[in-house]
Coordinates of C-alpha atoms and ligand atoms in Angstrom, one line a residue:
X159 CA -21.7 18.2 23.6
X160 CA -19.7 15.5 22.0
X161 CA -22.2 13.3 19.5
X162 CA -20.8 10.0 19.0
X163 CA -20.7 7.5 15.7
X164 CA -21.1 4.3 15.8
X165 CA -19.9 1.5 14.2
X166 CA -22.9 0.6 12.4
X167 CA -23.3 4.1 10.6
X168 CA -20.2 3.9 9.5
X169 CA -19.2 0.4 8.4
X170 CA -22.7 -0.5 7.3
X171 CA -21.2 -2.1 4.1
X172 CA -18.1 -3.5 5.6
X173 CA -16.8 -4.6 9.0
X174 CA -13.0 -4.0 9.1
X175 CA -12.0 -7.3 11.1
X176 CA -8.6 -7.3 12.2
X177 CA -7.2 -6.7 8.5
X178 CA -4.8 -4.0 8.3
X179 CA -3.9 -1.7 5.6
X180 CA 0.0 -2.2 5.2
X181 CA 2.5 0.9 3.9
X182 CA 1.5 3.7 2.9
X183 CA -2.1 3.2 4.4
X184 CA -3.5 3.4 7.9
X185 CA -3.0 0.6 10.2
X186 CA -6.0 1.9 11.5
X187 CA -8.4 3.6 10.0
X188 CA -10.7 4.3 12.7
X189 CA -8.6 6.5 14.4
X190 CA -9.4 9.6 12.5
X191 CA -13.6 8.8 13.7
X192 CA -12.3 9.3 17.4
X193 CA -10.8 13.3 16.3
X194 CA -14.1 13.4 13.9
X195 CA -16.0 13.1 17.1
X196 CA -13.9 14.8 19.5
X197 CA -13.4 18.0 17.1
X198 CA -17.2 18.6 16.9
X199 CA -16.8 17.6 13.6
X200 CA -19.9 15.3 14.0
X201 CA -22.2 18.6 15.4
X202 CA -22.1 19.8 12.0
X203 CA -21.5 17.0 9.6
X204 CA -23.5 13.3 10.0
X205 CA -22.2 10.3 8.7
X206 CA -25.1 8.4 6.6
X207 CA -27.3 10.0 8.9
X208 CA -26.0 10.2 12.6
X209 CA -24.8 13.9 13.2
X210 CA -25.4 17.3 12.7
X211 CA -27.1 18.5 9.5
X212 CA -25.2 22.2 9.0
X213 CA -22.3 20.4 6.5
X214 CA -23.0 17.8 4.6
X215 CA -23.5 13.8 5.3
X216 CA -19.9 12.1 4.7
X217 CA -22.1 8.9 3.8
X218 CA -23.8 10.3 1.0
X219 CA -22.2 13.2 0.0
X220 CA -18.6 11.5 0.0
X221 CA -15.4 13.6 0.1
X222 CA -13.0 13.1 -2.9
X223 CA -9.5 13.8 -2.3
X224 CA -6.2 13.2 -0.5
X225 CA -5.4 15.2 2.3
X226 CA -4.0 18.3 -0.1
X227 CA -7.9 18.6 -1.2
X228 CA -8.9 18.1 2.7
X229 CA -7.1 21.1 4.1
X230 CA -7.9 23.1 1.5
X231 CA -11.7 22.5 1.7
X232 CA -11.5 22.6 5.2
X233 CA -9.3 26.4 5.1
X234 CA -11.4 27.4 2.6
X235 CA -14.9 26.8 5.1
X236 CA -12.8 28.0 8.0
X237 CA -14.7 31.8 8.3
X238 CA -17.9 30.2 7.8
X239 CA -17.7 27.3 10.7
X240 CA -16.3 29.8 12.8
X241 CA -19.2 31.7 12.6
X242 CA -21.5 28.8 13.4
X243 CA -18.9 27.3 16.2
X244 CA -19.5 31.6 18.0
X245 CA -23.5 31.3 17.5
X246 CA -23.2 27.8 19.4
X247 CA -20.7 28.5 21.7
X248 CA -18.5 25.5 20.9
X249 CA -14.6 25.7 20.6
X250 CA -13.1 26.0 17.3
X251 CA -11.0 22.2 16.7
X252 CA -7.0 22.1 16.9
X253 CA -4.8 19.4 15.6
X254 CA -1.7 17.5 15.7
X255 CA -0.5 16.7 12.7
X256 CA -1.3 12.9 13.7
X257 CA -4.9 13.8 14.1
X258 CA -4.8 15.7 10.6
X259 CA -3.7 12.3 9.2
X260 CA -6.3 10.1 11.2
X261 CA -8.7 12.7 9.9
X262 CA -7.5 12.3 6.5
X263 CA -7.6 8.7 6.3
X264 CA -11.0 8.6 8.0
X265 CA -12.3 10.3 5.4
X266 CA -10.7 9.1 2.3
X267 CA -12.0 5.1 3.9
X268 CA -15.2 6.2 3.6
X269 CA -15.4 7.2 0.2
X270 CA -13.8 3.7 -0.5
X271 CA -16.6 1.6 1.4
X272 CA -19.6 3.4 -0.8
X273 CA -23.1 3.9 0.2
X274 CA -25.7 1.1 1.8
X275 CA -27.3 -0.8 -1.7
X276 CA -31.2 -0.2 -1.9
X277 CA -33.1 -3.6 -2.2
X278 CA -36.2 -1.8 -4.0
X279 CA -33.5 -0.6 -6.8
X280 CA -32.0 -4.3 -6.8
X281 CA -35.4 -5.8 -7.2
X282 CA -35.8 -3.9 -10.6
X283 CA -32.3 -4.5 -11.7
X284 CA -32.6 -8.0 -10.8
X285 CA -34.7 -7.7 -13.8
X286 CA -33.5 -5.3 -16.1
X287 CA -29.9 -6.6 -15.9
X288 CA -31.2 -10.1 -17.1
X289 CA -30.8 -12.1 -14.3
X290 CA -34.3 -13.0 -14.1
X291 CA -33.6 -14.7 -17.6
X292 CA -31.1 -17.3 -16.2
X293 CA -31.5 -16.6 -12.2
X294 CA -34.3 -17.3 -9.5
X295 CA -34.3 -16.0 -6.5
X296 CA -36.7 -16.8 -3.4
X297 CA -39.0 -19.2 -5.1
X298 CA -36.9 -21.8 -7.5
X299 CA -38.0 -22.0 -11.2
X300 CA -37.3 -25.1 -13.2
X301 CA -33.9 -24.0 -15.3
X302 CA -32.7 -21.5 -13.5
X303 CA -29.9 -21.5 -11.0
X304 CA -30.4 -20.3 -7.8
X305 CA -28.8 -17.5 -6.6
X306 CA -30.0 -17.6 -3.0
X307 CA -26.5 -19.3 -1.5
X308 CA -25.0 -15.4 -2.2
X309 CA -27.4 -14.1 0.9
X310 CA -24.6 -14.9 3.2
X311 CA -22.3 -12.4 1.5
X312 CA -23.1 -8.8 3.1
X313 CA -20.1 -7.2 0.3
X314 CA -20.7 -6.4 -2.6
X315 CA -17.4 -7.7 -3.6
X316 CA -18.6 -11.1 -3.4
X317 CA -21.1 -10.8 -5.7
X318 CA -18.8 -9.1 -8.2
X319 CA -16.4 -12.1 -7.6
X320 CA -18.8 -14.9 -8.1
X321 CA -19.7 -13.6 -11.6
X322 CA -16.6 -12.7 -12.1
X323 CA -15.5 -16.3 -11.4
X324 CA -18.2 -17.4 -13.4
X325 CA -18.0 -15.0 -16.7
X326 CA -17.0 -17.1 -18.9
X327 CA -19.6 -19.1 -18.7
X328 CA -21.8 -16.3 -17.9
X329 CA -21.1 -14.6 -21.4
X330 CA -21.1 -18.8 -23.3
X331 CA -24.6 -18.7 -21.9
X332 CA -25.4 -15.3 -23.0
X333 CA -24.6 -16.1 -26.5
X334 CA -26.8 -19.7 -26.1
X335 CA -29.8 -17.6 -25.5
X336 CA -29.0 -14.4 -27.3
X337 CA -28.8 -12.3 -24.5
X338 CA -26.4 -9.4 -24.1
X339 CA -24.8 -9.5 -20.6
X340 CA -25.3 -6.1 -18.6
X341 CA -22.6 -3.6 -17.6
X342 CA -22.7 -2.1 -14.2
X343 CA -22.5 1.3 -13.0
X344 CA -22.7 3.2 -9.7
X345 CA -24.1 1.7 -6.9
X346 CA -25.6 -1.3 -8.7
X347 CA -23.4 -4.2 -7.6
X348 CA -24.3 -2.6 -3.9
X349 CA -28.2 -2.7 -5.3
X350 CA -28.1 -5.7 -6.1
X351 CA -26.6 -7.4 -3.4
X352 CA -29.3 -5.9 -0.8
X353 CA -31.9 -7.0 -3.0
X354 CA -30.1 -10.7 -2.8
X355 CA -29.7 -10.4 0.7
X356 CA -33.4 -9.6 1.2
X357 CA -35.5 -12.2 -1.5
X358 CA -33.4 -15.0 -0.6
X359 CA -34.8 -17.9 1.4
X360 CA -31.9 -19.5 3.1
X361 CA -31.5 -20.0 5.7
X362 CA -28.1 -18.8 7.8
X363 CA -26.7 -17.1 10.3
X364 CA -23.3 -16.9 8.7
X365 CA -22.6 -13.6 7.5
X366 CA -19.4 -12.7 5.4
X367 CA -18.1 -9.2 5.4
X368 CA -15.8 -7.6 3.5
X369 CA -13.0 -6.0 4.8
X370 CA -11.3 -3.2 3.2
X371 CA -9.1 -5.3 1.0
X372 CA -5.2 -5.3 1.4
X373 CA -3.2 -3.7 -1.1
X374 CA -0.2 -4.9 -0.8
X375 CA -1.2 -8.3 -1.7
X376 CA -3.5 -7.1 -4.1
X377 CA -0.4 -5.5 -5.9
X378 CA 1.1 -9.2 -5.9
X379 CA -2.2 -10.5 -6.8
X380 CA -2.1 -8.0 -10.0
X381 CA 1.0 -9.4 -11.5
X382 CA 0.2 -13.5 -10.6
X383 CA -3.3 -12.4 -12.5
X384 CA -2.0 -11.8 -15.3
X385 CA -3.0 -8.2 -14.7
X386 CA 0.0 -6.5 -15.0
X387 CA 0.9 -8.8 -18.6
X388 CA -1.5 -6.7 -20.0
X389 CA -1.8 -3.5 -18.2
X390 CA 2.1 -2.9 -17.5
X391 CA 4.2 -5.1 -19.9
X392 CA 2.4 -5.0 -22.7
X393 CA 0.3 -2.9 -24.0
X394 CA -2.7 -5.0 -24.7
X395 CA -5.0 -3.3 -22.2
X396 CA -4.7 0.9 -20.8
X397 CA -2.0 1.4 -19.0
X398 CA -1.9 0.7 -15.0
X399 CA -0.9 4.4 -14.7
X400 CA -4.0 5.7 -16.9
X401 CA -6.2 3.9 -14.3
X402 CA -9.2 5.9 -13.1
X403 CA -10.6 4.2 -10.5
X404 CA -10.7 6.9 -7.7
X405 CA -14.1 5.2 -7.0
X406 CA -15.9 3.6 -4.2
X407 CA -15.1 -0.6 -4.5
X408 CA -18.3 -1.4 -5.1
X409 CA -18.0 1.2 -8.7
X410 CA -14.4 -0.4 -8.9
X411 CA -15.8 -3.9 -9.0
X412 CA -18.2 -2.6 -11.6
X413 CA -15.3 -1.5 -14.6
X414 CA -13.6 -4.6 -13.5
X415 CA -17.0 -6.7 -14.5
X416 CA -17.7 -4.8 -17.4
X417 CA -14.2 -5.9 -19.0
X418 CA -14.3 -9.4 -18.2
X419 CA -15.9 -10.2 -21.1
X420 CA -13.1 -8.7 -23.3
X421 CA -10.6 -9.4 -21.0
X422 CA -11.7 -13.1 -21.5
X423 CA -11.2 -13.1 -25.3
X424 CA -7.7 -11.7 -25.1
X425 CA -6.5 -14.2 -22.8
X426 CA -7.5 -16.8 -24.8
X427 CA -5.7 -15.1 -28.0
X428 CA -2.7 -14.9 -25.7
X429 CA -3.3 -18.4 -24.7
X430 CA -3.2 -17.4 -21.2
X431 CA -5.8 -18.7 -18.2
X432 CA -8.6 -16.5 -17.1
X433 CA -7.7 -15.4 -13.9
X434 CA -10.3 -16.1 -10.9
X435 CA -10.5 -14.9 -7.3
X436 CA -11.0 -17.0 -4.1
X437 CA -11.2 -15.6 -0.7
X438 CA -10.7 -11.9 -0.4
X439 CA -8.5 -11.9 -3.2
X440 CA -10.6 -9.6 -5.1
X441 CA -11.2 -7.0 -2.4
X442 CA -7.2 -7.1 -2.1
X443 CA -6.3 -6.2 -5.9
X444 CA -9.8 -3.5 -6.1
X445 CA -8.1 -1.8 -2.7
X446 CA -4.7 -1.9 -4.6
X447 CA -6.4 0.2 -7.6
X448 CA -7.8 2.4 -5.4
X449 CA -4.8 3.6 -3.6
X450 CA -2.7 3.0 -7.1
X451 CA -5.5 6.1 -8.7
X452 CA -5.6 8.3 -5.4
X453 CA -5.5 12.1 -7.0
X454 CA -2.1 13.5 -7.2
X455 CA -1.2 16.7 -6.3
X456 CA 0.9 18.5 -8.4
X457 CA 2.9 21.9 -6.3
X458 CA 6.2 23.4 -6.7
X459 CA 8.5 25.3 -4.3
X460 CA 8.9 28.0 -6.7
X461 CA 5.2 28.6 -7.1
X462 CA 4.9 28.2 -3.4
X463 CA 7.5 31.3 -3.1
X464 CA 5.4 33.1 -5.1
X465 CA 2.1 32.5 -3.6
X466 CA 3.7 33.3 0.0
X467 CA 4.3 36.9 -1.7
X468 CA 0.3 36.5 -3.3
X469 CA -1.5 35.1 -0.4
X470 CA -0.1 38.1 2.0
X471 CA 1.6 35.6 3.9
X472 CA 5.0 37.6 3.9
X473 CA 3.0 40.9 5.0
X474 CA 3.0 39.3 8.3
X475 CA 6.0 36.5 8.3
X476 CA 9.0 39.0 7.8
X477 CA 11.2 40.0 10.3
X478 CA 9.9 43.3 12.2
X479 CA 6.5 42.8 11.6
X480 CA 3.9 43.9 14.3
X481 CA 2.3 40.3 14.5
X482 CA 4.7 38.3 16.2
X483 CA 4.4 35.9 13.6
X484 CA 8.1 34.3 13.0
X485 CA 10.0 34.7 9.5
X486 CA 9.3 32.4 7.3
X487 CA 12.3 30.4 8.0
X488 CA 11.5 30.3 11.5
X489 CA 7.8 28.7 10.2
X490 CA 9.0 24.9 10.9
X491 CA 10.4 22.6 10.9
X492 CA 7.6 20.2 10.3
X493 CA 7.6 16.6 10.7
X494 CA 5.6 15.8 7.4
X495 CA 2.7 17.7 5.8
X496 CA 0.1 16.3 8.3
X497 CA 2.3 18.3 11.1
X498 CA 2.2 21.7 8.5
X499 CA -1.4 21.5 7.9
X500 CA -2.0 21.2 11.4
X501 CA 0.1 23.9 12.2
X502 CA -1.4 26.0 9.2
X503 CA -5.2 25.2 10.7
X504 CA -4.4 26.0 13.9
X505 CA -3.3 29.5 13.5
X506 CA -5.9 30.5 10.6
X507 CA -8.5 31.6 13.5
X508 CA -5.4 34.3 14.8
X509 CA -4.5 34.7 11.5
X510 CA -8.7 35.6 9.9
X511 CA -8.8 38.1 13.2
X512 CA -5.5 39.9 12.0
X513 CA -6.8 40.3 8.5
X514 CA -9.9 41.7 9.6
X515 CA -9.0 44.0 12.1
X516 CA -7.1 45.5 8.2
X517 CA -10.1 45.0 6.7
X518 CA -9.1 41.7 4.6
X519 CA -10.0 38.6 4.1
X520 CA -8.7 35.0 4.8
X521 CA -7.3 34.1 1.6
X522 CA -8.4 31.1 -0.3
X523 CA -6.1 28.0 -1.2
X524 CA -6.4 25.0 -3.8
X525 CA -4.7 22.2 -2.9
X526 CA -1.8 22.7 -5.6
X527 CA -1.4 26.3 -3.7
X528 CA -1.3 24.1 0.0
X529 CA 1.4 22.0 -1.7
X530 CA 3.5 24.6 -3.5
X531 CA 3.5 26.9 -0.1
X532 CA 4.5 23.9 2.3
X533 CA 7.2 22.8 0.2
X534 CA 8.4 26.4 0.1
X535 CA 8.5 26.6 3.9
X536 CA 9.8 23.1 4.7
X537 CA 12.3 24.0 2.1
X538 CA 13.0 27.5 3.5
X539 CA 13.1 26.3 7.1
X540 CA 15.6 23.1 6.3
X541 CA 17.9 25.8 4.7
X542 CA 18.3 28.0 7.7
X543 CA 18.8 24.9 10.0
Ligands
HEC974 C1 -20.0 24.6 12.8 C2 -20.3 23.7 11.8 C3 -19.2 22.9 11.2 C4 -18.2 22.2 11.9 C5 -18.0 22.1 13.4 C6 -17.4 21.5 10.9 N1 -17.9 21.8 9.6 FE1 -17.2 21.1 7.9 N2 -18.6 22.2 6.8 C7 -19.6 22.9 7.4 C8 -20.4 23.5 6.3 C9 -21.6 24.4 6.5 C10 -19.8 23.0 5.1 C11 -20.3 23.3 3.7 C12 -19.3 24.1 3.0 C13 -19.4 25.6 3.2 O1 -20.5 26.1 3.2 O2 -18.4 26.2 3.5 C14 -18.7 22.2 5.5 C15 -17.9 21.6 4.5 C16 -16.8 20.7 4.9 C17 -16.0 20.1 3.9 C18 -16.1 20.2 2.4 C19 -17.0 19.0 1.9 C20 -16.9 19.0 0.4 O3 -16.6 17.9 -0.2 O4 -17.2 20.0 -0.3 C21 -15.1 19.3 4.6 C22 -14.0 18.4 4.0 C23 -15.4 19.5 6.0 N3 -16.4 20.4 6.1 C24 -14.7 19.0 7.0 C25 -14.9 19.2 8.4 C26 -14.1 18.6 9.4 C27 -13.0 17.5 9.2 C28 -14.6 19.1 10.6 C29 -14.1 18.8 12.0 C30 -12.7 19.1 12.2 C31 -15.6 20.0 10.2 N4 -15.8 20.1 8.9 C32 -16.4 20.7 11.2 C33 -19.8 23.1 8.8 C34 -19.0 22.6 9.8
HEC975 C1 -27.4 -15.6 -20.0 C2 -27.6 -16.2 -18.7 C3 -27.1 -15.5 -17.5 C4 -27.4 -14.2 -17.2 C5 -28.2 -13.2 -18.0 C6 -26.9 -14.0 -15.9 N1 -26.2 -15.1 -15.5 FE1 -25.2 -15.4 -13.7 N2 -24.7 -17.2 -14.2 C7 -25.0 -17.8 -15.4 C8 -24.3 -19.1 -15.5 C9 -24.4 -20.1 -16.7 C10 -23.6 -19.2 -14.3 C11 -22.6 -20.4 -14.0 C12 -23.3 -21.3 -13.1 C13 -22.4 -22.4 -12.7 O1 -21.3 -22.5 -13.2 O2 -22.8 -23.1 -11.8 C14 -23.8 -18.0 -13.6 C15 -23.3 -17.8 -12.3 C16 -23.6 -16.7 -11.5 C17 -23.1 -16.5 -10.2 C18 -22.3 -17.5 -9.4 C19 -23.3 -18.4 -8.6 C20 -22.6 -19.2 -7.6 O3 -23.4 -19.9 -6.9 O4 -21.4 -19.2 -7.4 C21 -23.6 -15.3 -9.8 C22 -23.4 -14.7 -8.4 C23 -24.4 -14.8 -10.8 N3 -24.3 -15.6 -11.9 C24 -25.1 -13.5 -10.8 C25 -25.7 -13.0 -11.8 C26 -26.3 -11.7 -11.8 C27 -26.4 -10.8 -10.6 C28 -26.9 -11.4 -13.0 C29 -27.5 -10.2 -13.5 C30 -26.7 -9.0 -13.5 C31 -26.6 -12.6 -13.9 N4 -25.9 -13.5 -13.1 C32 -27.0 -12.8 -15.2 C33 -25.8 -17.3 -16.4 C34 -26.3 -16.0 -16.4
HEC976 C1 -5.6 -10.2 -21.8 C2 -5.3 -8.8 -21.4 C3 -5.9 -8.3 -20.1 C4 -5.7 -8.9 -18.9 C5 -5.1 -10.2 -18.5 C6 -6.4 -8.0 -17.9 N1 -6.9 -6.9 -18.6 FE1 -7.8 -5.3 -17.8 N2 -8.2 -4.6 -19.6 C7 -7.8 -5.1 -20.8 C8 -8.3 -4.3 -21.9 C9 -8.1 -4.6 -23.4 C10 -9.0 -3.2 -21.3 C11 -9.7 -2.1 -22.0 C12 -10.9 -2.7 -22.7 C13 -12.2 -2.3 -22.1 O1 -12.4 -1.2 -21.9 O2 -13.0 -3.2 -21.8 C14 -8.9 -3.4 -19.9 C15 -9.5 -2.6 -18.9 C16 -9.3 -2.7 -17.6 C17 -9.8 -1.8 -16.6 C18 -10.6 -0.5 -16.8 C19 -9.6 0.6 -16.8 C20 -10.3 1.9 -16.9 O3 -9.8 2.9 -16.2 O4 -11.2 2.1 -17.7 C21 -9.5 -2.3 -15.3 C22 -9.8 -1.7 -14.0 C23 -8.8 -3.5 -15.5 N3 -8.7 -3.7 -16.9 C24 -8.3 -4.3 -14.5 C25 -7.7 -5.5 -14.7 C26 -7.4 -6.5 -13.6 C27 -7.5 -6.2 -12.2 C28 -6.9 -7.6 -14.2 C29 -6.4 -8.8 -13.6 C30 -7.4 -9.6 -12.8 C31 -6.9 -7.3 -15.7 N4 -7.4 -6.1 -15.9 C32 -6.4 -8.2 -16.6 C33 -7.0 -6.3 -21.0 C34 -6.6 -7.1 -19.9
HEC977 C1 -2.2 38.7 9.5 C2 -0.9 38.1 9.8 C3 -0.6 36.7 9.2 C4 -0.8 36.3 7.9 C5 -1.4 37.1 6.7 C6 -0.3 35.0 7.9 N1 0.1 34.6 9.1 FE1 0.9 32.8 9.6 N2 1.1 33.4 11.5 C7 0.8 34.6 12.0 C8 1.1 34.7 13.4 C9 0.9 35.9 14.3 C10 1.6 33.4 13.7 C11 2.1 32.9 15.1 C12 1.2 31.9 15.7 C13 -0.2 32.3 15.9 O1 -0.4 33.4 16.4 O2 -1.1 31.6 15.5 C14 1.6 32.6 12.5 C15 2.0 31.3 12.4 C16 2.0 30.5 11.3 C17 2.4 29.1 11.2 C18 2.6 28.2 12.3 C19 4.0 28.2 12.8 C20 4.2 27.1 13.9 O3 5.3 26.7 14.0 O4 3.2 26.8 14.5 C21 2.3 28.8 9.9 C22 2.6 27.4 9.3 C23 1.9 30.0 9.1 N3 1.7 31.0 10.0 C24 1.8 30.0 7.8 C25 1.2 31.0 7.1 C26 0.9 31.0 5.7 C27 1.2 29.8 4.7 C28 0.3 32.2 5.4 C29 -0.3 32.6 4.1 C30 -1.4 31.8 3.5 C31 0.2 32.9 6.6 N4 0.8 32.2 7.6 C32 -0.3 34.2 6.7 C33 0.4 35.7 11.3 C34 0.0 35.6 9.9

């Protein structure tokens, strides 16, 4: 049986519109929910909360890594959901190296949208985060400005925008009444949001999404800031390259709020202008920050060499084996790693049967150790071409 998702599960937070990632990202993301579903992926694992419950919830418990730390998660649980996949009599998933990718990307977007806010957590922050002191909500209150205009915007982002756009006079105020102007961590710009969403009394049937941000503009964006004055040129602020924002954008538009306030004073001393956002503009340069901190693999052909030896891979892949499994320079050629950790899935069901049949085990592989061996055997297999 093939369980499907919808788009609702998935893109609770953020509805991707006809924006596109450009480059290096998918031009669509949603591909890789087609090979989730059709894989059987979805009989094991549930996206905040449609699907099976063997593996975990991709919604809450979000994978972090590039597609090095996919494969090797994913070779690493390979005895274990073969197991289960026997005892349910459903076929073990191949792939193309273009379904790898999709995959990939699939999974690394939903770590980027975040979870759903909670309203009953917003309600209390609302509070506890000061709002309350200069903010109504719902019901107006003499003095206060009115925050209920913000229920059209379903993204976080927006929020984190609109103060952002307003922090200046956010923090002048602060000072006024003597009151220190929260931070924000985790989910809390999310929090608050659905707690905006849900007190508000206006009245509308617009509804503003996010979508994912584009960050190719938002590297353009990050120099026309100001951004890069300080982060790249000179060294004012942490360097663009020390970033660690591998976050979801609704943590990412947290650290960006919670320097504002500093950023604000150094701008002045530079006798620059505070930068603001309109638009999406905000989504754009978080979405660049994102991809800009993705985890780095490091790997080396020379370690992979080695490992080959380690892993018992050259047991099998040297010439006059009993396997039938081709010399290593016969492994390839491979298009691009997607294609080799296709390739390397595919064959670690035939290749788990050998070892046992010895009385071994399917060895396990970090993602530097995926790296190292695939740029031994690309390299190996170019050589011999
Ligand atoms: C038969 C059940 C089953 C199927 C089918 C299945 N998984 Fe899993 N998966 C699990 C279980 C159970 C775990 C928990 C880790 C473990 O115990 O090995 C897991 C863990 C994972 C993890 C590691 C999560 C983390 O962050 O630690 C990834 C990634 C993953 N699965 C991806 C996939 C993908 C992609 C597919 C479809 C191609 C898939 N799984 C199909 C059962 C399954
Ligand atoms: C010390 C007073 C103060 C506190 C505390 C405060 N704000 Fe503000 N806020 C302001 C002021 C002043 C403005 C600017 C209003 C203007 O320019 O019209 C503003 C503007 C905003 C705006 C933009 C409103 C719009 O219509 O564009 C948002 C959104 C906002 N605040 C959210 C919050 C949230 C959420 C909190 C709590 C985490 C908070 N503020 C805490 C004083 C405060
Ligand atoms: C006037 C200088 C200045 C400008 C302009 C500036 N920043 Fe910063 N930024 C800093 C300083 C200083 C820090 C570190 C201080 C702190 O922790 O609050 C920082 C910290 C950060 C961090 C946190 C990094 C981390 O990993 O902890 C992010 C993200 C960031 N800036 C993004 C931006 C973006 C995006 C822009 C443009 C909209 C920008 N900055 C513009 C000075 C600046
Ligand atoms: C027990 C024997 C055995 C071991 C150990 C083994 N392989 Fe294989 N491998 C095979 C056989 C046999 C094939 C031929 C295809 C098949 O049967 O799946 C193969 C195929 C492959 C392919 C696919 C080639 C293609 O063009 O599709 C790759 C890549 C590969 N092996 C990499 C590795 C790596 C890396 C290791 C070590 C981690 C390894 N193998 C360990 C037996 C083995």
């Amino acid at each position: 049986m093939v369980k499907k998702l919808t788009l609702q599960t998935i893109f609770a937070l953020v509805l991707l519109g006809s924006a596109v990632f450009a480059q290096e990202l998918p031009k669509n993301p949603l591909a890789g929910r087609e090979v989730f579903e059709k894989e059987g992926c979805l009989n094991c694992h549930a996206v905040n909360g449609t699907g099976g419950t063997v593996g975990p919830d991709f919604g809450k418990h979000i994978f972090f890594g590039n597609s090095y730390d996919l494969i090797s998660k994913m070779w690493d649980h390979s005895p274990k959901m073969l197991l289960t996949m026997i005892r349910s009599n459903t076929k073990r998933p191949e792939f193309t190296g273009e379904d790898f990718r999709d995959l990939g990307n699939f999974l690394f977007f939903l770590r980027y949208l975040g979870r759903e806010g909670s309203a009953s957590v917003g309600k209390r922050l609302f509070v506890s985060k000061k709002c309350s002191e200069c903010h109504s909500l719902g019901r107006p209150v003499a003095g206060k400005i009115s925050l209920d205009s913000m229920k059209v915007y379903v993204s976080p982002v927006y929020l984190a925008q609109e103060m952002w756009n307003h922090s200046v006079e956010m923090h002048k105020k602060g000072v006024a009444k003597t009151i220190k102007l929260p931070t924000f961590s985790d989910n809390e710009f999310a929090d608050l949001t659905a707690y905006i969403r849900k007190a508000s009394l206006l009245k509308s049937e617009k509804e503003v999404y996010a979508y994912p941000g584009d960050p190719v503009l938002g590297e353009k964006l990050f120099k026309e800031k100001g951004c890069y004055y300080c982060h790249v040129e000179k060294p004012v602020g942490p360097n663009l390259n020390r970033f660690n924002l591998n976050k979801s954008v609704t943590k990412i538009a947290g650290v960006m709020w919670n320097h504002s306030d500093k950023m604000a004073v150094a701008m002045k001393g530079l006798k620059r202008p505070y930068p603001t956002f309109t638009d999406d503009q905000m989504a754009d340069v978080i979405s660049y920050l994102y991809f800009k901190s993705s985890p780095k693999t490091t790997g080396s052909e020379e370690l992979g060499a080695r490992l080959f030896k380690e892993k018992g891979c050259g047991n099998c892949h040297q010439a006059g084996n009993h396997f039938n499994a081709p010399t290593v320079d016969k492994l390839g050629p491979f298009n691009d790693k997607d294609d080799f950790f296709a390739a390397l899935w595919n064959h670690a069901q035939h290749m788990e049967q050998l070892l046992t049949s010895q009385g071994k085990q399917l060895p396990k592989l970090l993602p530097n150790e995926v790296k190292s061996l695939y740029l031994f055997i690309d390299g190996r297999t170019k050589a011999s071409r």
